Amino acid sequence: MTTMQRVYKFGGGVASPDVTEGDASMNYILGGKGANLAEMCRIGLPVPPGFTITCQTCVEYDEAGNNWPDGALDEIEAATRDLEARMGKRLGDAEDPLLVSVRSGAPFSMPGMMDTVLNLGLNDESVMGLIAQTDNPHFAWDSYRRFIQMFSNVVLGIDADLFENAIAERRLIAGVRTDAELSDEDLRDLVDEFKEIFAREVDASAYPELVVDGTVTFPADPRLQLRLAIQAVFGSWMNERACIYRQRNRISDDLGTAVNVQVMVFGNKGETSATGVAFTRDPACGARGTYGDFLVNAQGEDVVAGIRNTEPISDLANVPGLEEAAAELDRVFGILEGHYRDMCDIEFTIEQGKLWMLQTRAGKRTAAAALRIAIDMVEEGLISRDEALMRIDPSQLDQLLHPQFDTSAAVDVLARGLNASPGAAVGEIVFSSDDAVAVHEAGRPAILVRWETNPDDLKGMVAAEGILTSHGGKTSHAAVIARGMGTPCVCGVESFRIDAAAKEVHVLGTDIVLHEGDVISIDGGQGIVVAGAVPLVKPELTGDLDTVLSWADDVRLDESDGRGYHVRVNADNPEDAELALEFGAEAIGLCRTEHMFLGDRKQIIQSFILSDDADVRAKALEDLLAVQTEDFVTMLRTMTGRAMVIRLIDPPLHEFLDDPRELAVEIARKEALGRDVSDARERLRLIDGMVESNPMLGLRGVRLSIVYADLPLMQVRAVASAAARLKLEGFDPRPEIMIPLVSITEEHVQTRAVAERVIMDVEAEYGVKLDIPIGTMIELPRACLVADEIAAHADFFCFGTNDLTQTTFGFSRDDAEAKFLPAYLHEKVLASNPFETVDPAVLQLVKMAVDKGRAVTPEMHFGVCGEHGGDPMSIVDFFNTAGVDYVSCSPYRVPLARLAAARAKLTCAL
Ligand code: ADP
Ligand code: MG
Ligand code: MG
């Protein structure tokens, strides 16, 4: 049996050289935090020593129903002893105690999991040792009370307010304003009081190991403190918040989290101590130059919690006693960027003038910053263009295509805050996450307005169009999460006095009071808040985005390795086509013709469908021909020189008819008024006659063209005559006709024959030669199975992966998403929604059809025009696994698809 190493050491110690075992590549074993702590040790940065317990240990612990795998506890005990030896101190020692932090750290940075426990190892004896060593009873007692408070809240889930209230009461009794003014005795009394709260709140039956002499007791044994804290981290991997976050970010539940046990350093040891967070470049806009916040005489979470107002990192060098540490930090910034060749996010603590690095990772950034940083780093020679492309997450580009305030509209700024996450949003004020979810579910946009957010707010933050906080900074929870999700966010709107209980906001300096449901607009790029709804505009593709996308085009269109990865657009009208050209689409991959029958044209198609009278039907067809021809003329003119795949009519015809239920109500109403309803009754009879019990699998797609032979005649004629007219005008129209929902080869063959006859007619009529490819939309499993047969008669295949997913699974999309997909995802029957990211089995069908088609006709081309064509992960699969030539997606997804296609090609070349 091979034994797996479960614990990895990092750093050295006062009595030890560096003994680091891990490195940055061990993300999946040590988690991001652990891997990078090890890496920082390796490159000689000052890191408090410690050890990391692997993610695999967490997985085994969770899988065994919260039971420790054999040997794991022994290994942890050995590592603890080793750490004690390295430091020359022992946990719980009454003379000179070792204190540690217990920190979670998954392979991906993951808010939502357990918080960190600091100062672990304190008890009634070791606090005396800490006093003896520091000669600072205030610091020691404060550390002890913080430890009990954190341990109780984080490890045992006891309400943090119970402790905060106790402190507030103590301040009142002592007659002081701040915690810092509490006396040593006050703090010692608080420790006792906290222990009582602990004893009261913990359920003895759930924690038998905490029962001493029949009552629950705060654990004095540091080994027990440590084991409980580690168990809590492992348990937090599967808590609801963490699961929601992972699902949203498509992170597997099987990874587990690591636990880092690390020697404490103290940022709260007086005026030459501090703690802070920083980025090596601005995470909002990408500008060069460090960026971050710090607090003097504070510990860890104080910075992010927004309890005290932080100072900007640029001021660190001006604090007396911190000058040297500031210079050292600057040097470390340079080392880290040079080493990681990326923008780094850093946590540090300065203990009495000495700098300690507590964390680093590639910093989260807005899309705008990602582009700026990538371009700058290419210029600086740090990375290549290909690397730059691999650094930018395609789905993030969406942010840049977010709406902005229409600058032509004059806005009255109601309040200002920090520009925490770009984009503008308009919505109703809500004061709680539950209300945000409720308003969102009612189909209305909500702006979540909070003092500050915490991980429990995640649901509401997902549901909200925008987020506003009155307190936090740019590195606060709200800001970090909003940037990650691409949700507009304005933080630190200090003039908002929020009363969440009364559901109102008083705007300082005005007599304005905002209530729940009032509409406000926020611009997270500018950090402004406006009362009422500001008109929004969509931005253009310019500057950095354009630069990066042109690099992407160079990569994806390079045919030296065999084939280019092309991007087309799904566009049904000239406006969409024009927008898509601006966004860099090469051609139209799908033009749905049925949308052209809606609006005031509904009447015409209705009379065609419902009339028995041949003349009426003929007239309707003639009218349809006229309007369709005009539609195609405009679109083909816009797309001159570029392919445009036009799909013949696809949906069930009843979609063009009145709703029979509404019509029945109408009849009843008219009858009650004594009106004549005979026409309406006849109409209802005809509509009822068209009703199918399962329209998705009914008379639609190519089946319509076979049953109503006039329809394809009319549509192909419209396409061909539009092309002929444009040719005569000197344009270069390139329509391609696509036959939808084919499952039987003969369906395609017959429809193709009809189309070819019509094209020949039109050619003769206009005296021009037309070259119109005719292809098949492959969206049924049977078509994939007989793709070689169909290929003999088709010029191209385009995969309709929405229907292919529906029919492969036997799911109807709307029913699935409304009724059972959420449960499937929750119960992990499915890992992801197959309508968002292509399912492997569906992908296999696509690949099979491509292979069969290519074997028969090597010069055939293949595309994907389902919504998956705009999903970055699916795009990689379509190109690299299925071997298609293009993906086609909605206009706003085109920029994202260009980048995703380039990345697909780069990963394929690896
Ligand atoms: P998160 O993943 O939520 O950022 P961390 O494990 O990084 O949690 O801990 C949060 C903060 O706690 C750190 O930024 C740091 O300031 C403080 N901290 C953690 N470990 C130590 C330590 N060993 N010494 C001093 N401060 C620490
Ligand atoms: Mg951290
Ligand atoms: Mg379809």
PDB file of C-alpha atoms in Angstrom, residues 99 101 117-120 139 142-147 150 264-269 273-276 295-305 307-308 348-349:
ATOM      1  CA  LEU A  99       0.079  30.649  18.862  1.00  0.00           C
ATOM      2  CA  SER A 101      -3.875  30.566  12.957  1.00  0.00           C
ATOM      3  CA  VAL A 117      -9.351  31.404  13.470  1.00  0.00           C
ATOM      4  CA  LEU A 118      -6.520  33.510  14.876  1.00  0.00           C
ATOM      5  CA  ASN A 119      -4.572  33.220  18.151  1.00  0.00           C
ATOM      6  CA  LEU A 120      -5.283  29.527  18.607  1.00  0.00           C
ATOM      7  CA  PHE A 139      -2.622  42.883  24.133  1.00  0.00           C
ATOM      8  CA  ASP A 142      -7.439  41.235  23.988  1.00  0.00           C
ATOM      9  CA  SER A 143      -5.947  38.404  21.915  1.00  0.00           C
ATOM     10  CA  TYR A 144      -7.510  35.835  24.226  1.00  0.00           C
ATOM     11  CA  ARG A 145     -10.974  37.355  24.103  1.00  0.00           C
ATOM     12  CA  ARG A 146     -10.694  37.649  20.302  1.00  0.00           C
ATOM     13  CA  PHE A 147      -9.738  33.987  20.119  1.00  0.00           C
ATOM     14  CA  MET A 150     -13.685  33.798  16.768  1.00  0.00           C
ATOM     15  CA  MET A 264       0.846  33.873  14.411  1.00  0.00           C
ATOM     16  CA  VAL A 265       2.423  37.229  13.790  1.00  0.00           C
ATOM     17  CA  PHE A 266       0.815  40.281  15.365  1.00  0.00           C
ATOM     18  CA  GLY A 267      -0.261  43.430  13.608  1.00  0.00           C
ATOM     19  CA  ASN A 268      -1.870  44.604  16.835  1.00  0.00           C
ATOM     20  CA  LYS A 269       1.270  45.035  18.905  1.00  0.00           C
ATOM     21  CA  SER A 273       2.519  47.084  13.846  1.00  0.00           C
ATOM     22  CA  ALA A 274      -0.052  46.949  11.049  1.00  0.00           C
ATOM     23  CA  THR A 275      -1.961  44.687   8.750  1.00  0.00           C
ATOM     24  CA  GLY A 276      -3.130  45.140   5.193  1.00  0.00           C
ATOM     25  CA  LEU A 295      -4.626  49.587   9.351  1.00  0.00           C
ATOM     26  CA  VAL A 296      -2.121  50.396  12.074  1.00  0.00           C
ATOM     27  CA  ASN A 297      -2.316  48.338  15.259  1.00  0.00           C
ATOM     28  CA  ALA A 298      -4.894  45.891  13.980  1.00  0.00           C
ATOM     29  CA  GLN A 299      -5.308  42.217  13.353  1.00  0.00           C
ATOM     30  CA  GLY A 300      -6.250  40.324  10.199  1.00  0.00           C
ATOM     31  CA  GLU A 301      -9.877  40.585   9.404  1.00  0.00           C
ATOM     32  CA  ASP A 302     -10.210  44.170  10.685  1.00  0.00           C
ATOM     33  CA  VAL A 303      -9.259  45.444   7.226  1.00  0.00           C
ATOM     34  CA  VAL A 304     -11.873  43.556   5.227  1.00  0.00           C
ATOM     35  CA  ALA A 305     -14.544  43.819   7.898  1.00  0.00           C
ATOM     36  CA  ILE A 307     -14.957  48.192  11.131  1.00  0.00           C
ATOM     37  CA  ARG A 308     -12.356  50.937  11.057  1.00  0.00           C
ATOM     38  CA  PHE A 348       0.640  41.112   4.873  1.00  0.00           C
ATOM     39  CA  THR A 349       1.188  41.936   8.505  1.00  0.00           C
TER      40      THR A 349
END
